[in-house]
mmCIF file of C-alpha atoms and ligand atoms in Angstrom:
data_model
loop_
_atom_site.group_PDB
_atom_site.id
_atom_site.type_symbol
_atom_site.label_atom_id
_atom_site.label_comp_id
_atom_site.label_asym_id
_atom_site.label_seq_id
_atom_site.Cartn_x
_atom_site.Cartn_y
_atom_site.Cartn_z
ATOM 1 C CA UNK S 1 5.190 -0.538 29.467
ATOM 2 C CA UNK S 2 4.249 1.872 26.461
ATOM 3 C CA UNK S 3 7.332 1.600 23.935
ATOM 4 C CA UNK S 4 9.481 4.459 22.955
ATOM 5 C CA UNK S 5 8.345 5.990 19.506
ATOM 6 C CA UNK S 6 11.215 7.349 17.956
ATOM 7 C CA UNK S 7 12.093 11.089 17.984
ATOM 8 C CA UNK S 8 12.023 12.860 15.249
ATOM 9 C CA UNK S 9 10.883 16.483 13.605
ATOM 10 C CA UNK S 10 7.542 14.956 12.407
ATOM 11 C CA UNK S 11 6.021 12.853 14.886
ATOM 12 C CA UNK S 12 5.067 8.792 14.219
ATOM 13 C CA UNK S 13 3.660 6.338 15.861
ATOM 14 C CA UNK S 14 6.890 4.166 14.831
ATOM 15 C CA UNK S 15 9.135 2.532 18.042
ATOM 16 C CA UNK S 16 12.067 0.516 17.486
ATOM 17 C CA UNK S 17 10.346 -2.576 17.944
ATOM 18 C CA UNK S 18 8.156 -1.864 14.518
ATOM 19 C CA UNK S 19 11.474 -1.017 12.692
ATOM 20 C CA UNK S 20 12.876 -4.083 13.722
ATOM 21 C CA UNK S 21 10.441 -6.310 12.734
ATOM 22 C CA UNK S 22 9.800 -4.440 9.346
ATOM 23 C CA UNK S 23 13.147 -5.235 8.204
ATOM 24 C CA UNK S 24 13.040 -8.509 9.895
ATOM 25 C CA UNK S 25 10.089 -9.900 7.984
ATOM 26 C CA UNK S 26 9.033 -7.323 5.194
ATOM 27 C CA UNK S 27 5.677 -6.050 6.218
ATOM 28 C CA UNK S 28 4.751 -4.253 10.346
ATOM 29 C CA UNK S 29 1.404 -3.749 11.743
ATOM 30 C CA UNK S 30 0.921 0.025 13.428
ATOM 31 C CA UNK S 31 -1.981 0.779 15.661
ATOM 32 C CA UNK S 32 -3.589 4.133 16.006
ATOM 33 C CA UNK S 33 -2.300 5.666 12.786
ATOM 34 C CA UNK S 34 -4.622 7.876 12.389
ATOM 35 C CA UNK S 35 -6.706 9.630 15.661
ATOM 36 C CA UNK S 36 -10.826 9.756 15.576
ATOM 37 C CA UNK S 37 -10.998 12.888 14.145
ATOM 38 C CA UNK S 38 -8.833 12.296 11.268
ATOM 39 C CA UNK S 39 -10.385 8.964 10.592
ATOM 40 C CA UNK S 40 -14.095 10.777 10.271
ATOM 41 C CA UNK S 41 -12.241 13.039 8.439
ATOM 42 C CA UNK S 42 -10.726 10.854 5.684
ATOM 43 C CA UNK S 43 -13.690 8.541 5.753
ATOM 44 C CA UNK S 44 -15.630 11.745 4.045
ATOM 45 C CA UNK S 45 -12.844 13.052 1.793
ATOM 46 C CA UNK S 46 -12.210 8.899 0.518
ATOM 47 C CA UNK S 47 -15.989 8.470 0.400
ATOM 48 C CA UNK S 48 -16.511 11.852 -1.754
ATOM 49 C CA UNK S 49 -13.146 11.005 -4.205
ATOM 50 C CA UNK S 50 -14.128 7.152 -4.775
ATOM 51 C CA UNK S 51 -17.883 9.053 -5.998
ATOM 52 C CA UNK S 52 -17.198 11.501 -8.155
ATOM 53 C CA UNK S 53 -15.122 11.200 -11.023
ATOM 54 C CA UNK S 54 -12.447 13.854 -11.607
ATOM 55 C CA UNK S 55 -10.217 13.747 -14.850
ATOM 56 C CA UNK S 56 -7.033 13.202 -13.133
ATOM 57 C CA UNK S 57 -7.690 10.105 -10.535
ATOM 58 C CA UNK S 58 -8.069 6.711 -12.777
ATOM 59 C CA UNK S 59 -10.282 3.650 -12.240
ATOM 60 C CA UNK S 60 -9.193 0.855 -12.910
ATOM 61 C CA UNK S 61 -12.574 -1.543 -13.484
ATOM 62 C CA UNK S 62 -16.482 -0.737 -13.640
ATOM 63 C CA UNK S 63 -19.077 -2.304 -11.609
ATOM 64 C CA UNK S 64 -19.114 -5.704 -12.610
ATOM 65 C CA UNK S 65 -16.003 -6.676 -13.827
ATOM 66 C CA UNK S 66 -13.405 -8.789 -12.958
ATOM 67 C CA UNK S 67 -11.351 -6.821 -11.535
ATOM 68 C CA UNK S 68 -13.375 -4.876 -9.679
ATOM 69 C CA UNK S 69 -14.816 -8.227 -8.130
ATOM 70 C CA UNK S 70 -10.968 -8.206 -6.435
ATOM 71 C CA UNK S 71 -10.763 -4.182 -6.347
ATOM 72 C CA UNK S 72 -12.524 -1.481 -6.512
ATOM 73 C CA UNK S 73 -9.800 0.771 -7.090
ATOM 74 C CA UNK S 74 -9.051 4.240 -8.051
ATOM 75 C CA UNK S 75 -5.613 5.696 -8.489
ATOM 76 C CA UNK S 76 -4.523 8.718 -7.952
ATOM 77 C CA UNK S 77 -7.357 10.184 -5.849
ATOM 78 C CA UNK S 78 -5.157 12.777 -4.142
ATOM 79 C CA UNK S 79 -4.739 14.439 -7.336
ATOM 80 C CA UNK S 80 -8.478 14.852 -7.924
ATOM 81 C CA UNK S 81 -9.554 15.696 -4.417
ATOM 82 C CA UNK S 82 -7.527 18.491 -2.369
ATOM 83 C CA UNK S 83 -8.800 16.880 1.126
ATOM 84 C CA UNK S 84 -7.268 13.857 0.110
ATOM 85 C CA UNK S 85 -3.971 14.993 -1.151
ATOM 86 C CA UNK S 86 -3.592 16.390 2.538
ATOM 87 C CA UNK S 87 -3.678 12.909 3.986
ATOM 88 C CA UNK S 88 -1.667 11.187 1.149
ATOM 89 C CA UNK S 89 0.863 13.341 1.331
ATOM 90 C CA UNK S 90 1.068 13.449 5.481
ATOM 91 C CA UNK S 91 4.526 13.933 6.801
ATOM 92 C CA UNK S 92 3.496 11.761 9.446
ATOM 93 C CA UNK S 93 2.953 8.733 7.156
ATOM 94 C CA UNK S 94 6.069 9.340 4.984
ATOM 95 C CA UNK S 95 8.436 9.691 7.942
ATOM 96 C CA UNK S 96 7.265 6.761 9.056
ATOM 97 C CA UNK S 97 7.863 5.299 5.996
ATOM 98 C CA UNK S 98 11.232 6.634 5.947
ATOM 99 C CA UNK S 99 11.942 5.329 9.451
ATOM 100 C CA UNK S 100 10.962 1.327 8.530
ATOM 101 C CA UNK S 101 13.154 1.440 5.146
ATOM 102 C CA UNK S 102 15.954 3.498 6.510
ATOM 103 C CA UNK S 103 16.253 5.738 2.853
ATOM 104 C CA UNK S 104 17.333 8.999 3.595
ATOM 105 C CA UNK S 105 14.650 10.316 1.680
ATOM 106 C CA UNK S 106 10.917 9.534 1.582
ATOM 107 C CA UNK S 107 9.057 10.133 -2.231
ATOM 108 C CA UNK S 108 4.919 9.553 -3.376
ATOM 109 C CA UNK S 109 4.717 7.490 -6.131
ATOM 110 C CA UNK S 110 0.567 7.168 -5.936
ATOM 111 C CA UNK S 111 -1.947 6.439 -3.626
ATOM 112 C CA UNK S 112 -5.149 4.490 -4.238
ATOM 113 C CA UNK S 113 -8.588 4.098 -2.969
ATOM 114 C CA UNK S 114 -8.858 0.296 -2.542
ATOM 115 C CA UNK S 115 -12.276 -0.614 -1.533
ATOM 116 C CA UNK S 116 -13.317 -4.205 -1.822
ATOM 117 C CA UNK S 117 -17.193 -4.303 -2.800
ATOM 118 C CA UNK S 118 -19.794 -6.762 -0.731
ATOM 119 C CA UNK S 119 -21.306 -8.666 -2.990
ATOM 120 C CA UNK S 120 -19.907 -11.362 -5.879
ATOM 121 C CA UNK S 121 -16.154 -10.282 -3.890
ATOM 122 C CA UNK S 122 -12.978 -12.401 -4.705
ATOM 123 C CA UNK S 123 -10.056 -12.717 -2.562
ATOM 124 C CA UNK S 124 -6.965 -10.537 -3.368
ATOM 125 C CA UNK S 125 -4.484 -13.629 -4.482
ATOM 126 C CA UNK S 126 -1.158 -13.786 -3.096
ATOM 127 C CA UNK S 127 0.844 -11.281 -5.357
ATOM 128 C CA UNK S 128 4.274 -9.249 -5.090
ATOM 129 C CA UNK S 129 3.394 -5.393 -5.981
ATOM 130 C CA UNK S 130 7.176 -4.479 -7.328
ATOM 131 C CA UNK S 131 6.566 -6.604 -10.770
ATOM 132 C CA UNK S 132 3.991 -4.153 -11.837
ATOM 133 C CA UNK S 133 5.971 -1.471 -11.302
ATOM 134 C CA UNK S 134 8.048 1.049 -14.217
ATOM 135 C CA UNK S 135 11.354 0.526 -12.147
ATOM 136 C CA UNK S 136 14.644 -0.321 -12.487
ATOM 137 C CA UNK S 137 15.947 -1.785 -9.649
ATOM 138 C CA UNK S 138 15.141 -5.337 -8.675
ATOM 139 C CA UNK S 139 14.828 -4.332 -4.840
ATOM 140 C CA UNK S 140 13.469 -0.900 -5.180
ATOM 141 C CA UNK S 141 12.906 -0.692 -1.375
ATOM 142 C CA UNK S 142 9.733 0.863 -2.054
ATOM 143 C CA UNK S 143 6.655 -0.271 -0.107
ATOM 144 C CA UNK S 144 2.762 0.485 0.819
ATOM 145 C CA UNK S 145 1.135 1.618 3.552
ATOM 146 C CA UNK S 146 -2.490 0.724 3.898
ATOM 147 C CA UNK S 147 -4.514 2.180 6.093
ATOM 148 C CA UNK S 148 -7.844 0.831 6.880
ATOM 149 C CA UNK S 149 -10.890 2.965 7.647
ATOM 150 C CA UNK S 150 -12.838 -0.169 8.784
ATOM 151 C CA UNK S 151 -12.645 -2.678 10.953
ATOM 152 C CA UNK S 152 -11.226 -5.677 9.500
ATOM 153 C CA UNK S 153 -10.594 -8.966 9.778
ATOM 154 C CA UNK S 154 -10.872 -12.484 7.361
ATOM 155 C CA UNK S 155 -14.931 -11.983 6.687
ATOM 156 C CA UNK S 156 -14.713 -8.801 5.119
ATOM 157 C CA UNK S 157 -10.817 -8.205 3.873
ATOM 158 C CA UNK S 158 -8.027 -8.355 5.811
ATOM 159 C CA UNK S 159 -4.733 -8.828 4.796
ATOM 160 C CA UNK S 160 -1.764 -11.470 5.172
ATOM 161 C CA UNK S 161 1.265 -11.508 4.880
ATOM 162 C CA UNK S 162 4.222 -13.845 4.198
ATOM 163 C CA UNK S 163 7.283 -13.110 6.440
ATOM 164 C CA UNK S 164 10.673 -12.323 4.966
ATOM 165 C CA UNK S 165 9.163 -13.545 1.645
ATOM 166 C CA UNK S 166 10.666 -9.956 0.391
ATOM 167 C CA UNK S 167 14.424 -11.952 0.781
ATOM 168 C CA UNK S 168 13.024 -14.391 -2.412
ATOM 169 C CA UNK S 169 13.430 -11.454 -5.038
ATOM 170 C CA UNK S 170 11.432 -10.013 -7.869
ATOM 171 C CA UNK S 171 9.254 -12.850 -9.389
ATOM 172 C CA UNK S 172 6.154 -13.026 -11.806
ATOM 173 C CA UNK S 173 3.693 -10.694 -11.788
ATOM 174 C CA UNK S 174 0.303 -12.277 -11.060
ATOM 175 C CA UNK S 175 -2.613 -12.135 -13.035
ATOM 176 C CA UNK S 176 -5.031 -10.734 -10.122
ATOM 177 C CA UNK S 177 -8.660 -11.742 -12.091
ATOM 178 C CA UNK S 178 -7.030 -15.526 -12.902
ATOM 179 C CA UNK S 179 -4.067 -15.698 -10.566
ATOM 180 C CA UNK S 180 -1.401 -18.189 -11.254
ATOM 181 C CA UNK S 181 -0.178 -19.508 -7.599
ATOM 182 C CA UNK S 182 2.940 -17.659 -6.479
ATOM 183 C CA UNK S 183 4.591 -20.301 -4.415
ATOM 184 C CA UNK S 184 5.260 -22.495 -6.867
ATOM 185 C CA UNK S 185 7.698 -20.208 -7.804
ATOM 186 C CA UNK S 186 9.496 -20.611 -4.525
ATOM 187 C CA UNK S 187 12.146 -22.981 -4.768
ATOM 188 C CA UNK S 188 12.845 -26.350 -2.779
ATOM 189 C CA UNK S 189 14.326 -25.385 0.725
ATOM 190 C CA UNK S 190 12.310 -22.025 1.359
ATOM 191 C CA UNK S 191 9.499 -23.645 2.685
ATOM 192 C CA UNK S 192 9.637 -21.203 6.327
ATOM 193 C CA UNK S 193 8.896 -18.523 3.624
ATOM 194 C CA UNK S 194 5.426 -19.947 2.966
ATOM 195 C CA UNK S 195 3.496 -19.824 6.609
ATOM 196 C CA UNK S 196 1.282 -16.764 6.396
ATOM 197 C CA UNK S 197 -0.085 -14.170 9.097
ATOM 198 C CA UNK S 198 -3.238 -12.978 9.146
ATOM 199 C CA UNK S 199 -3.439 -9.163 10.143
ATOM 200 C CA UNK S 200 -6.826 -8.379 11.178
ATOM 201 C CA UNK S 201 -7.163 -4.498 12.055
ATOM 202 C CA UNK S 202 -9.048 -1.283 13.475
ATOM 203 C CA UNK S 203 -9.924 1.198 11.910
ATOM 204 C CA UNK S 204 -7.279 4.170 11.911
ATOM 205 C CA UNK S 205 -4.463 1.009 12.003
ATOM 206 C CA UNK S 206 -2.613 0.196 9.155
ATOM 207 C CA UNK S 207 0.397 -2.207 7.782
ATOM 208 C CA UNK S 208 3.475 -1.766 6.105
ATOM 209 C CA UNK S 209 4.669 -3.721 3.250
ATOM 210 C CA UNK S 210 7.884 -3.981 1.030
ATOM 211 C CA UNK S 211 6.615 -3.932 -2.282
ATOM 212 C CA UNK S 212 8.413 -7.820 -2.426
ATOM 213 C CA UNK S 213 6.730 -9.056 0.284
ATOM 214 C CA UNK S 214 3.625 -11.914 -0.528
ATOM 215 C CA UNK S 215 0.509 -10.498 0.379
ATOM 216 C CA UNK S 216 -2.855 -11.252 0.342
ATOM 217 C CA UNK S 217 -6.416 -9.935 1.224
ATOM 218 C CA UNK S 218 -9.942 -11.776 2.296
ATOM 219 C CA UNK S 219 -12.929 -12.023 0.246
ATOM 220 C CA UNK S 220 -15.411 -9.575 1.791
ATOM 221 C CA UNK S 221 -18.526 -11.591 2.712
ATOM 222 C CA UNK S 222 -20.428 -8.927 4.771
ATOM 223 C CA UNK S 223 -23.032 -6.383 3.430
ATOM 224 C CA UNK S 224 -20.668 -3.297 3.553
ATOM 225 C CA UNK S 225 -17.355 -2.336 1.606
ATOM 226 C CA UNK S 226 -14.413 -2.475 3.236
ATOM 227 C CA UNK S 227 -12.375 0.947 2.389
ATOM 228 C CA UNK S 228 -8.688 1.356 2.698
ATOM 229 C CA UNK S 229 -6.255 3.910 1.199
ATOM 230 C CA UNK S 230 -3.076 2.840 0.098
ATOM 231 C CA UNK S 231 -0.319 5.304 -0.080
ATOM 232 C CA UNK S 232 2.664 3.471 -2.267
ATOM 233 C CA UNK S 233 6.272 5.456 -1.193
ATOM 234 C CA UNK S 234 9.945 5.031 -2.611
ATOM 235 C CA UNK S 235 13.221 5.869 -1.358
ATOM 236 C CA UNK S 236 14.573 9.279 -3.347
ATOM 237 C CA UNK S 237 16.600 8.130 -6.470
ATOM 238 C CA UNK S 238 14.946 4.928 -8.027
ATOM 239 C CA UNK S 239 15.070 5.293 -11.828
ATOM 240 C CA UNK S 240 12.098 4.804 -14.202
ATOM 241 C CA UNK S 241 12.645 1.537 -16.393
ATOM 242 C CA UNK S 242 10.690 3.302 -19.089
ATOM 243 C CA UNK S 243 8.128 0.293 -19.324
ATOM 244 C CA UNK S 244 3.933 1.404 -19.512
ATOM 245 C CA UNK S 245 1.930 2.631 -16.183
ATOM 246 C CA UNK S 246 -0.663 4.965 -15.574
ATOM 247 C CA UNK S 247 1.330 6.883 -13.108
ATOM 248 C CA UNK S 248 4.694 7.532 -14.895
ATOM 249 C CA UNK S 249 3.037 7.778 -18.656
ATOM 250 C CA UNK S 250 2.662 11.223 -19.570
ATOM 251 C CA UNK S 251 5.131 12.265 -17.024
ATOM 252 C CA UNK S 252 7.819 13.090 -19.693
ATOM 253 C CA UNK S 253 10.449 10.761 -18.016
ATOM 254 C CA UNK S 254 12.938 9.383 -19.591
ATOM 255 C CA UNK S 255 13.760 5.839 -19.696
ATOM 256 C CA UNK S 256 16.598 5.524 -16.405
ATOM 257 C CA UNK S 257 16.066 8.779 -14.994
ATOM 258 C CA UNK S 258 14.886 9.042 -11.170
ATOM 259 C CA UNK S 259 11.547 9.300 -10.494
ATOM 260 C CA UNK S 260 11.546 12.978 -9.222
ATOM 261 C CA UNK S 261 9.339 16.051 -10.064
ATOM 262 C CA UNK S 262 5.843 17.646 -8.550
ATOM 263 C CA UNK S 263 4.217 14.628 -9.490
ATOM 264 C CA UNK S 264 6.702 12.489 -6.864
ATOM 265 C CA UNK S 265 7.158 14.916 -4.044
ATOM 266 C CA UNK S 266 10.044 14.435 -1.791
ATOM 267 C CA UNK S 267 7.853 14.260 1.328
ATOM 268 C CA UNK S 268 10.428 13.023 4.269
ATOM 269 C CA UNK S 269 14.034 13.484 4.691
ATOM 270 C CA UNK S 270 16.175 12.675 6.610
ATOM 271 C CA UNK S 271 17.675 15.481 9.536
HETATM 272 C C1 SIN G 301 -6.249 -5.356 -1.027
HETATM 273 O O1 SIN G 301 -6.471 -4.312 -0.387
HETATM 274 O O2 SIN G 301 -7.141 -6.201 -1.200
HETATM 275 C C2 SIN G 301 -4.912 -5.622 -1.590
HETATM 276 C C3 SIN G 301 -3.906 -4.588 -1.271
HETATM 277 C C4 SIN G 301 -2.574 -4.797 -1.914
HETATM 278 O O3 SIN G 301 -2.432 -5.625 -2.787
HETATM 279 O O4 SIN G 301 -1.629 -4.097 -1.547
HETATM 280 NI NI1 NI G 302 -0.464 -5.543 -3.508
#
């Protein structure tokens, strides 16, 4: 039996079942987010903005670094190519984001290109994403969608996830070029919250993840990168702690104010 995707305005692949287990355990595998078409389609456009460099999109290392051993990375690429602002501002993917958290309304905060080189390629370590973050709110609810555009699986990137490791709350940010090991911040008596699972994925599929929720990616051993975009979303009305980032600097917002304006479109609401 094929399960029921929910009915609404925009069309998802989302059922019940992946909203259940979303809020159950923090992160949700889809299948098929993307068809064939699309997925030639954004393999171009991704290809073409992680190439050229416009003055708007941000990288975050150079060949040979550190970081870009973990990540090569570039923020903000739908605001340098047009193609790519089409896809990371779908109403397909932020309705479906809107359907797992259950906000009422669906914002962008930023995308990235998030390809992991082959090569001298390090594992992404186990990390929360909401500690880096310019946000008030402890539990922001927000939460990324990454979509792969390759196969993957543990030789060349996957990722993994801890289940309802989201419940633990907002703890260190990790150091992702010299990680410190985030479960020894778990106290005695969570232990269920450390048993990992591995996500491998098609291409076109993506996962889900709270921006609390322990995650992890593979070292890519094979000869080819492994490209993903990742398209981070918050519910409408988190406030702006005021702290450093490269998204919110610039943005003239002031220190408690909701994130809002062109540059954090309202993209799914509910009704
Ligand atoms: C990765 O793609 O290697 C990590 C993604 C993430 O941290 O969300
Ligand atoms: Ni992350």
């Amino acid at each position: 039996m094929i399960p029921m995707t929910i009915q609404t305005r925009v069309q998802t692949p989302i059922t019940q079942e992946h909203i259940d287990f979303y809020r159950e355990n923090g992160f949700v595998q889809v299948d098929n987010m993307i068809a064939p078409d699309e997925l030639a389609e954004l393999r171009e456009f991704l290809e073409e903005a992680m190439q050229n460099d416009g003055d708007r999109s941000v990288s975050t290392d150079k060949k040979g670094g550190l970081y870009y051993r973990v990540l090569n990375q570039k923020v903000s690429v739908w605001r340098d190519h047009a193609g790519m602002g089409r896809y990371t501002t779908h109403p397909r993917f932020a309705e479906a984001a809107r359907l797992l958290t259950g906000a009422s309304g669906i914002r962008l905060f930023h995308d990235h290109g998030l390809w992991k080189m082959p090569g001298d390629s390090k594992a992404t370590p186990w990390h929360q994403d909401t500690p880096y973050w310019p946000v008030n709110e402890a539990n922001p609810g927000m939460m990324s969608l990454w979509l792969t555009l390759d196969d993957v699986d543990e030789r060349n990137g996957c990722m993994a996830f801890v289940p309802k490791s989201n419940q633990l709350g907002k703890l260190k940010g990790i150091d992702l070029t010299d990680p410190q090991n985030i479960f020894d911040y778990i106290e005695g008596g969570q232990a269920d919250a450390q048993k990992p699972v591995v996500v491998p994925l098609k291409a076109g599929s993506c996962t889900f993840h709270d921006g609390l929720t322990f995650h992890y990616a593979h070292a890519n051993s094979t000869d080819k990168p492994r490209r993903v975009l990742a398209i981070i979303f918050m519910p409408d009305g988190v406030t702006y702690s005021g702290d450093p980032h490269v998204i919110t600097d610039g943005t003239g917002l002031e220190k408690g104010q909701p994130i809002a304006g062109p540059r954090f479109p309202l993209l799914a609401r509910k009704g």
